[in-house]
Short mmCIF file of N, CA, C and O in Angstrom, two decimals:
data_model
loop_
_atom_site.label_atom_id
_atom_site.label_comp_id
_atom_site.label_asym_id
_atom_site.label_seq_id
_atom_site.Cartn_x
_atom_site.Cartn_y
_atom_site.Cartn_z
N UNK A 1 -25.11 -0.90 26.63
CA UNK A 1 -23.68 -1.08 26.43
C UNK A 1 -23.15 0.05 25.55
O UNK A 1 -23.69 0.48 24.54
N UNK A 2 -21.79 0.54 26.19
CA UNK A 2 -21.33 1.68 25.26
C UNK A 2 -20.97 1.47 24.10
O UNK A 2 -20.39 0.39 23.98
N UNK A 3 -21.09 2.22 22.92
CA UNK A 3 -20.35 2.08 21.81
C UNK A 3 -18.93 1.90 21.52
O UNK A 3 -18.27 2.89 21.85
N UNK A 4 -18.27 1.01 21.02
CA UNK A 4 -17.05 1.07 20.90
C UNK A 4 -16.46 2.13 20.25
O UNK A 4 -17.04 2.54 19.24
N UNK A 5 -15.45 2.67 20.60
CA UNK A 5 -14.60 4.13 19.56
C UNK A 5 -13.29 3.12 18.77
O UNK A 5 -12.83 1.98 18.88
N UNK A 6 -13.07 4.22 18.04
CA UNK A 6 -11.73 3.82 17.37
C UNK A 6 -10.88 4.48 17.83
O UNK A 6 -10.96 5.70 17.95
N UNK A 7 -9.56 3.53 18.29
CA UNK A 7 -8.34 3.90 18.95
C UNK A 7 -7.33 3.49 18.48
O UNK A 7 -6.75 2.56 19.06
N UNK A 8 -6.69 4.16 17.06
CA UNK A 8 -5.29 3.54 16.27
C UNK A 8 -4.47 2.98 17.30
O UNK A 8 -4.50 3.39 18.47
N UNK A 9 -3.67 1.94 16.83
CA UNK A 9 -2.43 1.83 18.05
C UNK A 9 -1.14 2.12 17.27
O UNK A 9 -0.86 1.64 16.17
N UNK A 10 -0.32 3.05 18.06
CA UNK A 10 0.60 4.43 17.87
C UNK A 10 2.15 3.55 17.54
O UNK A 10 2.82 2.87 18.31
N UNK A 11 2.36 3.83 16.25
CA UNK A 11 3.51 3.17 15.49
C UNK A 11 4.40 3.87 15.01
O UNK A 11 4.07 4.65 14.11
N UNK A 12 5.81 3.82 15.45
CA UNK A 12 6.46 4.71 15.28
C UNK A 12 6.89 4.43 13.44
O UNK A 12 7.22 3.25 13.45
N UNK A 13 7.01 4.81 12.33
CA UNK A 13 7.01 3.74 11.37
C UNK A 13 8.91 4.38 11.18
O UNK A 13 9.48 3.45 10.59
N UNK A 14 9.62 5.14 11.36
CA UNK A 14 10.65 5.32 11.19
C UNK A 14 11.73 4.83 12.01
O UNK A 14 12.79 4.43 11.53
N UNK A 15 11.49 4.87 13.21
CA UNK A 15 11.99 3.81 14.24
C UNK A 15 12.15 2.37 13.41
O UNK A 15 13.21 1.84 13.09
N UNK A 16 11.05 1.98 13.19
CA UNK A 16 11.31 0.28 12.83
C UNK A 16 12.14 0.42 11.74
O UNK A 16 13.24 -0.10 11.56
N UNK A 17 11.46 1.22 10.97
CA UNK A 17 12.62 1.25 9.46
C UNK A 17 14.77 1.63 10.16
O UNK A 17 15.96 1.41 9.93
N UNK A 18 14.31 1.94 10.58
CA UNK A 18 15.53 2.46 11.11
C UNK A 18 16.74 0.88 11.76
O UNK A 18 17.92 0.59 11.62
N UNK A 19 15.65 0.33 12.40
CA UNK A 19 16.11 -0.67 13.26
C UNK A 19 15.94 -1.78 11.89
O UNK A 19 16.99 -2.28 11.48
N UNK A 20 15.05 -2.05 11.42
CA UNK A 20 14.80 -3.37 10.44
C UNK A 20 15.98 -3.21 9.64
O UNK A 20 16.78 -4.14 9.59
N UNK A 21 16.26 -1.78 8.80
CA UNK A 21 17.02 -1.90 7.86
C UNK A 21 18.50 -2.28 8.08
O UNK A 21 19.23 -2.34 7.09
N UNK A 22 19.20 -2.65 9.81
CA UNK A 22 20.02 -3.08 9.83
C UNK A 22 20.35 -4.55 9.30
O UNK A 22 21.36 -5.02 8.78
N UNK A 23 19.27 -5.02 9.59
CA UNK A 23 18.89 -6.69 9.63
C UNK A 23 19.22 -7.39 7.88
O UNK A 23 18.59 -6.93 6.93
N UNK A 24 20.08 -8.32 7.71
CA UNK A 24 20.86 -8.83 6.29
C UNK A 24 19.53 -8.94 5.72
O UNK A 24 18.51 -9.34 6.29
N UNK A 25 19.65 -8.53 4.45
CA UNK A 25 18.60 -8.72 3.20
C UNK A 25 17.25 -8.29 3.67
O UNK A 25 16.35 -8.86 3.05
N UNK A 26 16.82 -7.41 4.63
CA UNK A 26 16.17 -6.34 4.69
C UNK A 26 15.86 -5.03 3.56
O UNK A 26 14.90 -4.70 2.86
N UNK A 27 16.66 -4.72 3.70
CA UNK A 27 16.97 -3.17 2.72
C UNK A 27 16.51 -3.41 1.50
O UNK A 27 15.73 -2.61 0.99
N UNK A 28 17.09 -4.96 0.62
CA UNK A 28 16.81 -5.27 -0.49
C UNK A 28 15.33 -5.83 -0.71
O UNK A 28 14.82 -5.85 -1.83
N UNK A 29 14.79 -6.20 0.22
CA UNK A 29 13.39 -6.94 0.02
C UNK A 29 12.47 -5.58 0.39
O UNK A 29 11.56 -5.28 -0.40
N UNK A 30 12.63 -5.00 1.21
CA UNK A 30 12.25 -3.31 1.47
C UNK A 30 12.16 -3.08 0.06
O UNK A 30 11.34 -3.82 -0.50
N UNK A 31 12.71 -2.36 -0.61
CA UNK A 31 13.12 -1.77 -1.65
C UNK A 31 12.33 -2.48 -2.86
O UNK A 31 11.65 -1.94 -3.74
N UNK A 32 12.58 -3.70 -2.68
CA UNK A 32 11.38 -4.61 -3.60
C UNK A 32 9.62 -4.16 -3.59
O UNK A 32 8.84 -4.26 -4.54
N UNK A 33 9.40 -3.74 -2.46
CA UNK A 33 8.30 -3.75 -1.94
C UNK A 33 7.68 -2.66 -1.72
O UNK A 33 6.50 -2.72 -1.36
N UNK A 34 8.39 -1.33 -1.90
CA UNK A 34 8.14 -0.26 -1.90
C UNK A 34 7.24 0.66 -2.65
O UNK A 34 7.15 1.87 -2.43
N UNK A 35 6.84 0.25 -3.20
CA UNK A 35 5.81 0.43 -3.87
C UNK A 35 4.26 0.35 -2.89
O UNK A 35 3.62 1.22 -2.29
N UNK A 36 4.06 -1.21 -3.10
CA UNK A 36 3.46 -1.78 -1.96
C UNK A 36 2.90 -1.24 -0.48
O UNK A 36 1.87 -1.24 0.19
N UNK A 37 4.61 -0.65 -0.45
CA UNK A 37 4.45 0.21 1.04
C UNK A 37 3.77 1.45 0.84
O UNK A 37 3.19 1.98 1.79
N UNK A 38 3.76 2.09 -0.50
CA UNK A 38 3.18 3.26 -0.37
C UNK A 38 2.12 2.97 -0.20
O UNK A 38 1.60 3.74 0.61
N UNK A 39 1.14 1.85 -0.71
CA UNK A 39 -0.41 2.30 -1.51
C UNK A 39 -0.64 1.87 0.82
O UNK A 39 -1.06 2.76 1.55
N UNK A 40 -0.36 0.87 1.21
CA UNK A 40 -0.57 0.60 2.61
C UNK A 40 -0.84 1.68 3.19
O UNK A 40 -1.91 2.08 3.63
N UNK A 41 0.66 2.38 3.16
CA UNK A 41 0.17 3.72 4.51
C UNK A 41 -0.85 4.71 3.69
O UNK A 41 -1.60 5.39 4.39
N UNK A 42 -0.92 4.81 2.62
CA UNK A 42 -1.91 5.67 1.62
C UNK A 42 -3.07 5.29 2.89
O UNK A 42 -3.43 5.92 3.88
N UNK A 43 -3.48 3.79 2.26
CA UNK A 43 -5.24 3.12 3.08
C UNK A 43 -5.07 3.23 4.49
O UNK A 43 -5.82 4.00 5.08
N UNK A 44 -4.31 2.66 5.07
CA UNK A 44 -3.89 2.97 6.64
C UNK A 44 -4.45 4.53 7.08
O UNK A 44 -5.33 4.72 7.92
N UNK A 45 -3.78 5.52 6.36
CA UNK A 45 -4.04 7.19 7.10
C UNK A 45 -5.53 7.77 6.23
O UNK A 45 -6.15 8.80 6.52
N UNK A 46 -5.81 6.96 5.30
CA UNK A 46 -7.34 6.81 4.85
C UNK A 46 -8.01 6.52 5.94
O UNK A 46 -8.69 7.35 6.55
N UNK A 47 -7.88 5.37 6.26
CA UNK A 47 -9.35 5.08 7.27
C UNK A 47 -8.86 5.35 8.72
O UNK A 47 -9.72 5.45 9.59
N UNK A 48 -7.39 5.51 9.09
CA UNK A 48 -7.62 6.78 10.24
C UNK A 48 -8.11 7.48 9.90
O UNK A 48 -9.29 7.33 10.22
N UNK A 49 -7.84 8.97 8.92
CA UNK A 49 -8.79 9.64 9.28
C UNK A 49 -10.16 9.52 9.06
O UNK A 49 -10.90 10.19 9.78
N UNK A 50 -10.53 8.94 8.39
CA UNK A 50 -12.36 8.52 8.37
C UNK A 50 -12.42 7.61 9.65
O UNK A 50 -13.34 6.80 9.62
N UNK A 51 -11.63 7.57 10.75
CA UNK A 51 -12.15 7.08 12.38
C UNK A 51 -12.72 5.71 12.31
O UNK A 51 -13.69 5.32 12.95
N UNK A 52 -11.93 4.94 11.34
CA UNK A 52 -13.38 3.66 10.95
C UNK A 52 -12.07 2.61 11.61
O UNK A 52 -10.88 2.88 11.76
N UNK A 53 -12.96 1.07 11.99
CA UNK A 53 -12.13 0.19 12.23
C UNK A 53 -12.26 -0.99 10.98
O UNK A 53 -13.12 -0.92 10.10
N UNK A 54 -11.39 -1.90 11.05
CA UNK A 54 -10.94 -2.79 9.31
C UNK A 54 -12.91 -3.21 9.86
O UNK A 54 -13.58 -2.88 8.89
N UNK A 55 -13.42 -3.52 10.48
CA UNK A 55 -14.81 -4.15 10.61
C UNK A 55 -16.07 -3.09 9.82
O UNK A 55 -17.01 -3.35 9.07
N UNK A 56 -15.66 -2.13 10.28
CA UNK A 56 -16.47 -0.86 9.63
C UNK A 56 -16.44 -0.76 8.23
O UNK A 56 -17.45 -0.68 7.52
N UNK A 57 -15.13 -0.77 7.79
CA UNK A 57 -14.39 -0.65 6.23
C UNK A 57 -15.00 -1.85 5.68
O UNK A 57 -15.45 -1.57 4.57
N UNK A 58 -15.24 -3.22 6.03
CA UNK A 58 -15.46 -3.98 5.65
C UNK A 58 -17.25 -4.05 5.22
O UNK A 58 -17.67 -4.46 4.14
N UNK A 59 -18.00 -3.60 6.23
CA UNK A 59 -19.17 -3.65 6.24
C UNK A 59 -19.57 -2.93 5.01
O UNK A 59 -20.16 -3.30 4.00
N UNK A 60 -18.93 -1.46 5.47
CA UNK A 60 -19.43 -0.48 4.09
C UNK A 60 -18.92 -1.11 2.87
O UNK A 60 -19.54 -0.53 1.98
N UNK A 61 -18.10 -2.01 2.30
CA UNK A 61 -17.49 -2.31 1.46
C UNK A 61 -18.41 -3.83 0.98
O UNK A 61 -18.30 -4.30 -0.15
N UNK A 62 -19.13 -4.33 1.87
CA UNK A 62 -19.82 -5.51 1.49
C UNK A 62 -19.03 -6.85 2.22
O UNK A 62 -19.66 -7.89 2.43
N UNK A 63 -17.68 -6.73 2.56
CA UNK A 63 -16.73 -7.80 2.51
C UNK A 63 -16.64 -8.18 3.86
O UNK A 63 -17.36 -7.93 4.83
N UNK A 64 -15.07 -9.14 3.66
CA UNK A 64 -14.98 -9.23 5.69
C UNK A 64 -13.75 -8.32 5.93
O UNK A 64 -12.95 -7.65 5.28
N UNK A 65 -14.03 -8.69 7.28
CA UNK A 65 -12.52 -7.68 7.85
C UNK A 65 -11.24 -8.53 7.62
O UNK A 65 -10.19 -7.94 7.87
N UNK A 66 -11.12 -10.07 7.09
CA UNK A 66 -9.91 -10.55 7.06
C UNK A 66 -9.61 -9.83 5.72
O UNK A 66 -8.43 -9.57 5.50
N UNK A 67 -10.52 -9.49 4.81
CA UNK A 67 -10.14 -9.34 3.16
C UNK A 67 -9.74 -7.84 3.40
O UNK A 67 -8.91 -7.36 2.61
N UNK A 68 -10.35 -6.87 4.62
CA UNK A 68 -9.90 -5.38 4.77
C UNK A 68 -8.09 -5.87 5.15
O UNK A 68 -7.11 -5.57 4.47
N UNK A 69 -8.11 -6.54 6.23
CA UNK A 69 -6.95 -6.94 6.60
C UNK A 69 -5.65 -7.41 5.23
O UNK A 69 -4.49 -7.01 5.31
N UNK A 70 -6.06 -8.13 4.26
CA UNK A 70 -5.24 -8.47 3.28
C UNK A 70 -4.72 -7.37 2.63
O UNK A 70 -3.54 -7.02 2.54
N UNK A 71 -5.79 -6.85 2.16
CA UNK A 71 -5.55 -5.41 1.38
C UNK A 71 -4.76 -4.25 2.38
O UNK A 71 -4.13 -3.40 1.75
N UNK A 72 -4.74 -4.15 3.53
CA UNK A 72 -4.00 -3.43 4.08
C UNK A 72 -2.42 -3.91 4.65
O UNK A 72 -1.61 -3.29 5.33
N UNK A 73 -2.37 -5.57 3.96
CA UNK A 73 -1.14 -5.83 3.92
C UNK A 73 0.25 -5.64 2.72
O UNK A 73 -0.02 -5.52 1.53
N UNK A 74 1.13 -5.64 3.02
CA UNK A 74 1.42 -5.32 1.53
C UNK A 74 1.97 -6.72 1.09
O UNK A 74 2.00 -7.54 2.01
N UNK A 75 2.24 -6.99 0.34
CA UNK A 75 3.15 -7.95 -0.28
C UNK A 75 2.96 -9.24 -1.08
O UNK A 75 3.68 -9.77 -1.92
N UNK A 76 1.71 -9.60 -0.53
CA UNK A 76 0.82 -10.77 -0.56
C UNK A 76 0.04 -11.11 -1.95
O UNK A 76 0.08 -12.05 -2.74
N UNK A 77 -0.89 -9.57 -1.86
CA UNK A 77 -1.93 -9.44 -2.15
C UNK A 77 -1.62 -8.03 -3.45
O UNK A 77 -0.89 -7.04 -3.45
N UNK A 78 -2.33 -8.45 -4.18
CA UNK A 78 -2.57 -7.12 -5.31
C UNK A 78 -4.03 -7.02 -5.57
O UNK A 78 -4.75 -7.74 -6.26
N UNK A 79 -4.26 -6.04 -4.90
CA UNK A 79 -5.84 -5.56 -5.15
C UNK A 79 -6.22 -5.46 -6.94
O UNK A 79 -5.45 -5.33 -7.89
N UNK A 80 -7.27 -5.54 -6.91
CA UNK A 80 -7.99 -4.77 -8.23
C UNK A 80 -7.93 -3.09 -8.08
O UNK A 80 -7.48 -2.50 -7.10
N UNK A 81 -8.35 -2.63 -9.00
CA UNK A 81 -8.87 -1.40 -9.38
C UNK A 81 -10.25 -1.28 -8.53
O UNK A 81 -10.41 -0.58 -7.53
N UNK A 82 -11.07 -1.99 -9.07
CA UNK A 82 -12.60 -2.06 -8.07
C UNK A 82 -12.38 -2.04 -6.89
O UNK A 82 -12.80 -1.06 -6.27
N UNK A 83 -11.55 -3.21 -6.05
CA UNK A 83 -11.73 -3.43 -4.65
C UNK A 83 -11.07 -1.51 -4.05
O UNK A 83 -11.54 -0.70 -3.25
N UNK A 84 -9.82 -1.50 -4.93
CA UNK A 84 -9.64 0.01 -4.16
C UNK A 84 -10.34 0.65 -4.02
O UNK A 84 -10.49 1.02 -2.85
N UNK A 85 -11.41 1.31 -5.25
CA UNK A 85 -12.32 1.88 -5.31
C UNK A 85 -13.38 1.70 -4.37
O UNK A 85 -13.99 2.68 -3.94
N UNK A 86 -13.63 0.61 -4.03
CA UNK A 86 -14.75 0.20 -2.93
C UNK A 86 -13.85 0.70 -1.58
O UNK A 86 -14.32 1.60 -0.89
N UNK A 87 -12.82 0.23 -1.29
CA UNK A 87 -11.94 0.88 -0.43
C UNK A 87 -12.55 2.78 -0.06
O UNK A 87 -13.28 3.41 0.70
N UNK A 88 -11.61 2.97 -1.24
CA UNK A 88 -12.01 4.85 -1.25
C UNK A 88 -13.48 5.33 -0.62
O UNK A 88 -13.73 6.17 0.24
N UNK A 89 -14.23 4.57 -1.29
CA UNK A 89 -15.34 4.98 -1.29
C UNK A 89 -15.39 4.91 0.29
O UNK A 89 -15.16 5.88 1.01
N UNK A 90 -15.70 3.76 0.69
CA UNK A 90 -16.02 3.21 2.37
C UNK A 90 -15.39 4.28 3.22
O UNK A 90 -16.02 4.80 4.14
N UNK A 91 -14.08 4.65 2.92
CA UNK A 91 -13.23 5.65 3.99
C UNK A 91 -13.29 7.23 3.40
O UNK A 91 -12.33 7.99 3.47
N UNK A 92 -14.20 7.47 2.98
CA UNK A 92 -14.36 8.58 2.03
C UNK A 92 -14.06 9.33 1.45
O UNK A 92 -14.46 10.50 1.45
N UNK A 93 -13.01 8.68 0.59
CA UNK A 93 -11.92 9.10 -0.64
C UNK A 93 -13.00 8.97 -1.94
O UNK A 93 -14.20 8.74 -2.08
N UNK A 94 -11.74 9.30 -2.87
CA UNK A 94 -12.31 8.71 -4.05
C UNK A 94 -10.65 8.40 -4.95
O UNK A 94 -9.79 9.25 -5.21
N UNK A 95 -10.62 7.22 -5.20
CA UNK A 95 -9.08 6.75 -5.76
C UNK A 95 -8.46 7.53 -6.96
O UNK A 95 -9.10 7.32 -7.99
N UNK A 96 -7.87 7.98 -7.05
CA UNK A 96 -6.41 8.63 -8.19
C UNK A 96 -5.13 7.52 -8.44
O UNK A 96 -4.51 6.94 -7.55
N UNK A 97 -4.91 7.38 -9.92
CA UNK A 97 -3.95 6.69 -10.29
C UNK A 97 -3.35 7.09 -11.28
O UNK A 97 -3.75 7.15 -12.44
N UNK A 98 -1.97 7.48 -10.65
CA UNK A 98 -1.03 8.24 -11.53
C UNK A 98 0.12 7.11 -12.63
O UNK A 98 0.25 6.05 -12.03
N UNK A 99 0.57 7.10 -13.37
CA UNK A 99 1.62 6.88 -13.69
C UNK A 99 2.54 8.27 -14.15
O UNK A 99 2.27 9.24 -14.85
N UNK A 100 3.81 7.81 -13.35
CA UNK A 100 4.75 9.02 -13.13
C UNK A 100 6.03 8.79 -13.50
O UNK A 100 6.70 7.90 -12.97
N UNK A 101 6.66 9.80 -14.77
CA UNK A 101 7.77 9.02 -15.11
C UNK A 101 9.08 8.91 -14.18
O UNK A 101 9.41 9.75 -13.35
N UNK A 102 9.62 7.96 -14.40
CA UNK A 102 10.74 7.75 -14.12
C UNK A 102 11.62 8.81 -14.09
O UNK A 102 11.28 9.65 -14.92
N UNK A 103 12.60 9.11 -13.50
CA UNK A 103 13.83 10.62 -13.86
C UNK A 103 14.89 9.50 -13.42
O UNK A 103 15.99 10.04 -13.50
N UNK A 104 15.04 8.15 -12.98
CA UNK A 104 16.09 7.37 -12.78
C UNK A 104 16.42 6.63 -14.23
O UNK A 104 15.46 6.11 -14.80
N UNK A 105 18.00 6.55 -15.00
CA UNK A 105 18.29 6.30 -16.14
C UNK A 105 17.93 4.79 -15.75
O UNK A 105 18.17 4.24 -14.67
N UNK A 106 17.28 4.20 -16.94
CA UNK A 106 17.50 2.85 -16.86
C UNK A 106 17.80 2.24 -18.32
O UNK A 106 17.48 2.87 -19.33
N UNK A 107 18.51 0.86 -18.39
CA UNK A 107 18.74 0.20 -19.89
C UNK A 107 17.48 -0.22 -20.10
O UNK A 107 16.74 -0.52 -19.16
N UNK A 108 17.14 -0.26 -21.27
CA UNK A 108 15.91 -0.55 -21.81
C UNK A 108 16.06 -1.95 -22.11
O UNK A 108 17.16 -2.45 -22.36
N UNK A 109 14.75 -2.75 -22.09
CA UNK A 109 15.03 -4.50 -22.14
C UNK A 109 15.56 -4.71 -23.53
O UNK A 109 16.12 -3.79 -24.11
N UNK A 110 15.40 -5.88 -24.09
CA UNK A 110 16.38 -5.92 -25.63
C UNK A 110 14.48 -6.10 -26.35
O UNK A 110 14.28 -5.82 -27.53
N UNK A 111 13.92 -6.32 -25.90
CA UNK A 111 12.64 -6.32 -26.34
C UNK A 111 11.94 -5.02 -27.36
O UNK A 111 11.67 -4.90 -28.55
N UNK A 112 11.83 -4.09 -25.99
CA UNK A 112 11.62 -2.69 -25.86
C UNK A 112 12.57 -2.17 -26.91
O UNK A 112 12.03 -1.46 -27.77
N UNK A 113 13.91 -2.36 -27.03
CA UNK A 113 14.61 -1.67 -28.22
C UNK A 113 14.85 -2.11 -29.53
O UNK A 113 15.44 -1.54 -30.45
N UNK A 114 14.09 -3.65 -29.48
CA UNK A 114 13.70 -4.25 -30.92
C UNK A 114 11.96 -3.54 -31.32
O UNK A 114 11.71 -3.07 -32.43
N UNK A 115 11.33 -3.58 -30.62
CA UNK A 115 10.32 -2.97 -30.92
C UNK A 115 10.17 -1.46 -31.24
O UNK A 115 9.45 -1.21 -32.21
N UNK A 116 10.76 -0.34 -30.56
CA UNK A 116 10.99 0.70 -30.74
C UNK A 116 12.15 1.00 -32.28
O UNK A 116 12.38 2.13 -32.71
N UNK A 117 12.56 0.10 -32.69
CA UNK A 117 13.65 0.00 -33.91
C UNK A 117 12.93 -0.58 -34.84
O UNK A 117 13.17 -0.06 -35.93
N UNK A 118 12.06 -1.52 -34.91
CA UNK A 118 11.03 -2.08 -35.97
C UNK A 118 9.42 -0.58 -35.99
O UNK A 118 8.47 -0.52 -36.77
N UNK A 119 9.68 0.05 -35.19
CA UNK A 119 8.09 0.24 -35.62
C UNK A 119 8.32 2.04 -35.52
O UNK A 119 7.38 2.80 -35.77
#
């Protein structure tokens, strides 16, 4: 029996955005989630290009393919640090985590400016 290959199935992702973001309280729950959306297509064009399927990712990773499946959902689920890392590793990355400042003004909580005024 032949080996199975890996064959992404071909998603236009700007199209949908295009079409979804008409749809009421779209845009705003989008926007909520955006974050989310990055680290997804991050792992998504990860294990395209390492040619692997969520079953493969899973194996090398120890786990199942429903838990590859979670983690490649967004919204749900907040990975660990480790599980990414096991991630990276399996699709043959190795994980980077930036924090990047802000350049958007924001009010600071009343917290944040009692603490920054006491100390």
């Amino acid at each position: 029996m032949a080996e199975p290959t890996y064959q992404p199935v071909l998603h236009d992702q700007k199209a949908f955005l295009e079409k979804a973001l008409k749809r009421k309280g779209f845009k705003e729950a989008y926007e909520e989630l955006e974050e989310e959306y990055v680290l997804v297509r991050e792992l998504l064009a990860a294990r395209a290009r390492a040619g692997l399927t969520q079953e493969e990712v899973a194996e090398l990773m120890g786990t199942t393919k429903s838990a590859v499946s979670r983690l490649e959902a967004a919204g749900k689920h907040a990975p660990s640090v480790t599980t990414l890392k096991k991630y990276a590793h399996a699709v043959g990355c190795h994980l980077e985590i930036k924090l990047v400042p802000d350049t958007r003004p924001k009010e600071r909580s009343t917290r944040t400016a009692r603490k920054r005024s006491a100390g």
